[in-house]
CSV table of C-alpha atoms and ligand atoms in Angstrom, one decimal:
chain,number,residue,atom,x,y,z
A,1,MET,CA,6.9,6.8,-24.1
A,2,LEU,CA,6.3,7.4,-20.4
A,3,HIS,CA,3.0,8.7,-19.0
A,4,SER,CA,2.9,12.4,-19.0
A,5,LEU,CA,3.0,12.6,-15.3
A,6,LEU,CA,6.4,10.7,-15.3
A,7,THR,CA,9.9,11.5,-16.2
A,8,GLN,CA,12.8,9.1,-16.5
A,9,GLU,CA,13.9,10.4,-13.1
A,10,HIS,CA,10.7,9.1,-11.4
A,11,VAL,CA,11.4,5.6,-13.0
A,12,ASP,CA,15.0,5.6,-11.9
A,13,ALA,CA,14.2,6.8,-8.4
A,14,TYR,CA,11.6,4.2,-8.1
A,15,GLN,CA,14.0,1.5,-9.2
A,16,LYS,CA,16.8,2.7,-7.1
A,17,ASP,CA,15.0,3.9,-3.9
A,18,GLY,CA,11.9,1.8,-4.0
A,19,VAL,CA,9.9,4.9,-3.5
A,20,VAL,CA,9.0,8.0,-5.4
A,21,LEU,CA,6.5,11.0,-5.2
A,22,ILE,CA,4.0,11.4,-8.1
A,23,LYS,CA,2.5,14.9,-7.9
A,24,GLY,CA,-1.3,15.0,-9.0
A,25,LEU,CA,-1.7,11.2,-9.7
A,26,LEU,CA,-5.3,11.2,-8.3
A,27,LYS,CA,-6.1,14.9,-8.6
A,28,ASP,CA,-9.3,14.1,-10.5
A,29,TYR,CA,-10.5,11.6,-8.0
A,30,VAL,CA,-10.1,13.3,-4.7
A,31,GLU,CA,-13.8,14.0,-4.1
A,32,PRO,CA,-15.0,10.6,-5.4
A,33,LEU,CA,-12.5,8.8,-3.2
A,34,ARG,CA,-13.5,10.8,-0.1
A,35,ARG,CA,-17.2,9.8,-0.8
A,36,GLY,CA,-16.0,6.2,-1.3
A,37,ILE,CA,-14.1,6.5,2.2
A,38,GLU,CA,-17.3,7.7,3.8
A,39,THR,CA,-19.2,4.7,2.3
A,40,ASN,CA,-16.4,2.3,3.5
A,41,MET,CA,-16.5,3.8,7.1
A,42,ALA,CA,-20.3,3.7,7.3
A,43,GLU,CA,-20.4,0.1,6.0
A,44,PRO,CA,-17.1,-1.4,7.0
A,45,GLY,CA,-16.0,-4.7,5.3
A,46,THR,CA,-14.9,-8.0,6.7
A,47,TYR,CA,-11.4,-6.8,7.3
A,48,ALA,CA,-12.1,-3.4,8.8
A,49,ALA,CA,-10.1,-2.6,12.0
A,50,GLU,CA,-9.8,0.0,14.6
A,51,ASN,CA,-6.2,0.2,15.6
A,52,LEU,CA,-6.1,1.8,18.9
A,53,LYS,CA,-5.4,0.4,22.3
A,54,ALA,CA,-6.7,1.5,25.6
A,55,GLY,CA,-5.2,4.9,26.4
A,56,ASP,CA,-4.5,5.9,22.7
A,57,THR,CA,-6.2,9.0,21.5
A,58,GLY,CA,-8.1,9.8,18.2
A,59,ARG,CA,-9.2,7.1,15.7
A,60,PHE,CA,-7.2,4.9,13.3
A,61,PHE,CA,-9.6,3.1,11.0
A,62,ASP,CA,-8.3,0.8,8.2
A,63,ASP,CA,-10.0,-1.6,5.8
A,64,TYR,CA,-9.1,-3.3,2.5
A,65,CYS,CA,-10.5,-5.3,-0.4
A,66,ASN,CA,-13.6,-3.2,-0.9
A,67,TRP,CA,-13.1,-2.1,-4.5
A,68,ASN,CA,-15.7,-4.5,-5.8
A,69,ARG,CA,-18.6,-3.0,-3.8
A,70,ILE,CA,-17.5,0.7,-3.7
A,71,ALA,CA,-18.0,2.2,-7.2
A,72,GLU,CA,-15.8,5.2,-6.5
A,73,PHE,CA,-12.8,2.9,-5.7
A,74,GLU,CA,-13.4,0.8,-8.8
A,75,ASP,CA,-13.7,3.9,-11.0
A,76,ALA,CA,-10.3,5.3,-9.7
A,77,ILE,CA,-8.7,1.9,-10.2
A,78,ARG,CA,-10.0,1.4,-13.7
A,79,TYR,CA,-9.9,5.0,-15.2
A,80,SER,CA,-7.3,7.0,-13.2
A,81,PRO,CA,-3.7,7.2,-14.4
A,82,MET,CA,-2.7,4.7,-11.7
A,83,ALA,CA,-2.5,1.6,-13.9
A,84,GLU,CA,-0.5,3.3,-16.8
A,85,VAL,CA,1.9,4.9,-14.4
A,86,ALA,CA,2.4,1.7,-12.5
A,87,ALA,CA,3.3,-0.1,-15.7
A,88,ASP,CA,6.1,2.5,-16.2
A,89,LEU,CA,7.4,2.5,-12.8
A,90,MET,CA,7.4,-1.3,-12.5
A,91,GLN,CA,8.8,-1.7,-16.1
A,92,SER,CA,6.0,-4.1,-16.7
A,93,ASN,CA,3.8,-4.8,-19.8
A,94,SER,CA,0.8,-5.7,-17.7
A,95,VAL,CA,-0.8,-4.3,-14.5
A,96,GLN,CA,-3.0,-6.6,-12.3
A,97,VAL,CA,-5.0,-5.4,-9.3
A,98,PHE,CA,-4.1,-6.9,-5.9
A,99,HIS,CA,-6.1,-4.9,-3.5
A,100,ASP,CA,-7.2,-1.4,-2.3
A,101,HIS,CA,-6.5,-0.1,1.3
A,102,VAL,CA,-8.2,2.7,3.2
A,103,LEU,CA,-6.3,4.2,6.2
A,104,VAL,CA,-8.0,7.0,8.1
A,105,LYS,CA,-6.3,8.8,11.1
A,106,GLU,CA,-8.7,11.3,12.8
A,107,PRO,CA,-7.3,14.5,14.3
A,108,GLY,CA,-5.4,13.9,17.5
A,109,THR,CA,-4.6,10.2,16.7
A,110,SER,CA,-1.6,9.2,18.9
A,111,LYS,CA,-1.0,5.8,17.2
A,112,ALA,CA,1.8,5.6,14.7
A,113,THR,CA,1.7,3.1,11.9
A,114,PRO,CA,4.5,0.6,12.8
A,115,TRP,CA,7.5,0.2,10.5
A,116,HIS,CA,6.8,-2.7,8.1
A,117,GLN,CA,7.2,-4.1,4.7
A,118,ASP,CA,4.0,-5.3,3.0
A,119,GLU,CA,5.4,-8.2,1.0
A,120,PRO,CA,5.9,-10.5,3.9
A,121,TYR,CA,2.2,-10.3,4.8
A,122,TYR,CA,1.2,-11.1,1.2
A,123,PHE,CA,0.8,-14.4,-0.8
A,124,VAL,CA,2.4,-12.9,-3.8
A,125,GLU,CA,6.0,-12.3,-4.7
A,126,GLY,CA,7.9,-10.6,-7.6
A,127,GLN,CA,10.1,-7.6,-8.3
A,128,GLN,CA,7.5,-5.8,-10.4
A,129,ASN,CA,4.9,-4.4,-8.0
A,130,VAL,CA,3.8,-1.0,-6.8
A,131,SER,CA,1.6,0.5,-4.0
A,132,PHE,CA,0.2,3.9,-4.4
A,133,TRP,CA,-0.5,5.8,-1.2
A,134,ALA,CA,-2.7,8.9,-1.9
A,135,PRO,CA,-3.8,11.3,0.9
A,136,LEU,CA,-7.1,12.9,0.5
A,137,ASP,CA,-6.3,15.7,2.9
A,138,PRO,CA,-3.1,17.9,2.9
A,139,VAL,CA,-0.4,16.0,4.9
A,140,LYS,CA,2.8,17.1,6.6
A,141,ASP,CA,3.9,15.2,9.7
A,142,ALA,CA,1.3,12.4,9.1
A,143,SER,CA,2.8,11.6,5.7
A,144,LEU,CA,4.0,8.1,4.6
A,145,ARG,CA,7.7,7.5,5.6
A,146,CYS,CA,9.8,5.1,3.4
A,147,VAL,CA,13.4,3.8,4.0
A,148,ALA,CA,15.2,4.4,0.7
A,149,GLY,CA,16.7,1.2,-0.7
A,150,SER,CA,15.0,-1.1,1.7
A,151,HIS,CA,13.4,-3.0,-1.1
A,152,ARG,CA,16.7,-4.4,-2.0
A,153,TRP,CA,17.5,-5.8,1.6
A,154,GLU,CA,18.3,-9.4,1.4
A,155,LYS,CA,16.2,-10.5,4.3
A,156,PRO,CA,12.6,-9.6,4.8
A,157,VAL,CA,11.5,-7.8,7.9
A,158,LEU,CA,9.4,-9.7,10.4
A,159,PRO,CA,5.8,-9.0,9.9
A,160,THR,CA,3.9,-8.2,13.2
A,161,ARG,CA,0.3,-7.4,14.0
A,162,TRP,CA,-0.3,-3.7,14.2
A,163,LEU,CA,-2.4,-3.7,17.3
A,164,SER,CA,-1.0,-6.5,19.6
A,165,GLU,CA,2.6,-6.1,18.1
A,166,GLU,CA,2.9,-9.9,18.1
A,167,ASP,CA,4.8,-11.8,15.4
A,168,PHE,CA,2.7,-12.6,12.4
A,169,TYR,CA,4.5,-15.9,11.8
A,170,ALA,CA,5.7,-16.9,15.3
A,171,GLY,CA,8.9,-18.9,15.3
A,172,GLU,CA,10.0,-18.0,11.8
A,173,ASP,CA,13.8,-17.1,11.5
A,174,ILE,CA,14.0,-16.1,7.9
A,175,TYR,CA,13.1,-12.5,8.9
A,176,MET,CA,15.2,-9.7,10.3
A,177,PRO,CA,13.9,-7.9,13.4
A,178,VAL,CA,12.0,-4.7,12.7
A,179,PRO,CA,14.6,-1.9,12.6
A,180,ASP,CA,14.3,1.6,14.2
A,181,PRO,CA,15.1,3.7,11.1
A,182,ASP,CA,15.1,7.0,12.9
A,183,ALA,CA,17.6,5.8,15.7
A,184,GLU,CA,19.6,3.9,13.1
A,185,GLY,CA,20.1,6.9,10.8
A,186,MET,CA,18.6,5.3,7.8
A,187,ARG,CA,17.6,7.6,4.8
A,188,ILE,CA,13.9,8.2,5.2
A,189,LEU,CA,12.0,9.7,2.4
A,190,GLU,CA,8.7,11.6,3.2
A,191,TRP,CA,6.9,14.5,1.6
A,192,GLU,CA,4.4,17.2,2.4
A,193,MET,CA,1.6,16.2,0.1
A,194,GLU,CA,-1.6,17.7,-1.3
A,195,PRO,CA,-4.7,15.7,-1.9
A,196,GLY,CA,-4.3,13.7,-5.0
A,197,ASP,CA,-0.6,13.4,-4.8
A,198,ALA,CA,0.7,9.9,-4.4
A,199,VAL,CA,3.8,8.0,-3.0
A,200,ALA,CA,4.7,5.1,-5.1
A,201,PHE,CA,6.5,2.3,-3.2
A,202,ASN,CA,7.6,-1.3,-3.6
A,203,TYR,CA,6.0,-4.0,-1.5
A,204,LYS,CA,9.3,-4.5,0.1
A,205,THR,CA,10.0,-0.9,1.0
A,206,LEU,CA,10.0,-0.5,4.7
A,207,HIS,CA,7.5,2.2,5.6
A,208,GLY,CA,5.5,3.6,8.6
A,209,ALA,CA,3.7,6.8,9.4
A,210,ARG,CA,3.4,8.9,12.6
A,211,GLY,CA,0.1,9.5,14.3
A,212,ASN,CA,-1.9,12.4,13.2
A,213,GLN,CA,-1.5,15.3,15.6
A,214,ALA,CA,-3.0,17.8,13.1
A,215,SER,CA,-6.3,19.4,13.5
A,216,SER,CA,-7.5,17.9,10.3
A,217,ARG,CA,-8.4,14.3,9.3
A,218,ARG,CA,-5.7,12.3,7.4
A,219,ARG,CA,-7.8,10.1,5.0
A,220,ALA,CA,-5.6,7.9,2.6
A,221,PHE,CA,-6.6,5.7,-0.3
A,222,SER,CA,-4.0,3.1,-1.3
A,223,LEU,CA,-3.8,0.7,-4.2
A,224,ARG,CA,-1.5,-2.4,-4.6
A,225,LEU,CA,-0.8,-3.4,-8.1
A,226,LEU,CA,1.2,-6.2,-9.7
A,227,GLY,CA,3.3,-6.7,-12.7
A,228,ASP,CA,4.4,-9.4,-15.2
A,229,ASP,CA,6.5,-11.4,-12.7
A,230,ALA,CA,4.0,-11.6,-9.8
A,231,ARG,CA,3.4,-15.2,-8.6
A,232,TYR,CA,1.4,-16.8,-5.8
A,233,VAL,CA,3.6,-18.0,-2.8
A,234,GLU,CA,2.9,-20.1,0.2
A,235,ARG,CA,3.6,-18.5,3.5
A,236,ALA,CA,4.1,-20.0,7.0
A,237,GLY,CA,0.7,-18.9,8.2
A,238,PRO,CA,-2.3,-16.7,7.3
A,239,THR,CA,-1.7,-13.9,5.1
A,240,SER,CA,-3.1,-10.4,5.0
A,241,PRO,CA,-5.3,-10.0,3.0
A,242,PRO,CA,-6.3,-13.7,3.4
A,243,TYR,CA,-8.7,-14.2,0.5
A,244,PRO,CA,-10.1,-17.4,1.9
A,245,GLY,CA,-10.9,-20.1,-0.8
A,246,HIS,CA,-8.7,-18.5,-3.4
A,247,GLY,CA,-7.4,-22.1,-4.5
A,248,MET,CA,-4.2,-20.9,-6.0
A,249,LYS,CA,-0.9,-22.9,-5.9
A,250,ALA,CA,2.7,-21.8,-5.5
A,251,GLY,CA,4.2,-20.4,-8.7
A,252,GLU,CA,0.9,-19.5,-10.4
A,253,LYS,CA,-0.2,-16.0,-11.6
A,254,LEU,CA,-2.9,-14.7,-9.4
A,255,ARG,CA,-6.4,-15.6,-10.7
A,256,GLU,CA,-7.7,-13.1,-13.2
A,257,ASP,CA,-11.4,-13.3,-12.0
A,258,TRP,CA,-10.4,-12.0,-8.6
A,259,PHE,CA,-7.3,-10.0,-9.6
A,260,PRO,CA,-8.1,-8.5,-13.0
A,261,THR,CA,-5.6,-7.1,-15.4
A,262,ILE,CA,-6.5,-3.5,-15.9
A,263,PHE,CA,-3.7,-2.4,-18.2
A,264,THR,CA,-1.6,-4.0,-21.0
A,265,LYS,CA,1.1,-2.3,-23.1
B,301,AKG,O1,-1.3,5.4,6.1
B,301,AKG,C1,-0.6,4.9,7.0
B,301,AKG,O2,-0.5,5.2,8.1
B,301,AKG,C2,0.3,3.7,6.6
B,301,AKG,C3,0.1,3.2,5.2
B,301,AKG,C4,0.6,1.9,5.0
B,301,AKG,O3,1.4,1.3,5.8
B,301,AKG,C5,0.4,1.3,3.7
B,301,AKG,O4,-0.3,1.9,2.8
B,301,AKG,O5,0.9,0.1,3.5
């Protein structure tokens, strides 16, 4: 039996396109998550970043790996339907936490989120994974944009640094250059969303977002989850998130004390 928020169409679309909209996934967690984001912005963590260059307007803040210290994030991770819905979408018996991510674009933010896949930045690989991207404000133009089917591309897309636009792993040729999905006529899926709706997308799905030209904030909470087949993998350089001192070796499941299993079928 699928979770009541899902139909078989959601699961099929997730498997086929690598992205699907789940209405109301976090509808009961909007206010708490907004409070969590305020705490996060007032007390940024080690990885917090301001993503604007000189001449850009607005503010684009992001931070990750804070769920251990921000109770509202941990509550949503442990008690919202995300874990159970993730198991269904990934077709996995278990669901492990990888990390949380907060992305805030204040009104009038010119900077777009560059097109990228998440997996090339990560030290984990597998087919069974899902990220939920949930806006905590209504979004239209500043919504997440995902290229349908890109999770099945053979070559990964070159990871770059968002601010400097430099290659993340300089000199590596296993990657394809970052495409321009609008110019290349790719099928881009994006939705107008209400607070608490969520886009579910695969770590390999190419995605990005426009700046926020609206007069309202665009706060988003995102959660990265892993399924049965997720394994630690070595990369050619530093990963994002880095998790210094993790001590894991290639082929291992991620350590449970840092990446707990939050749901089992
Ligand atoms: O919120 C955004 O602008 C982009 C989100 C994103 O890239 C992600 O959640 O991986």
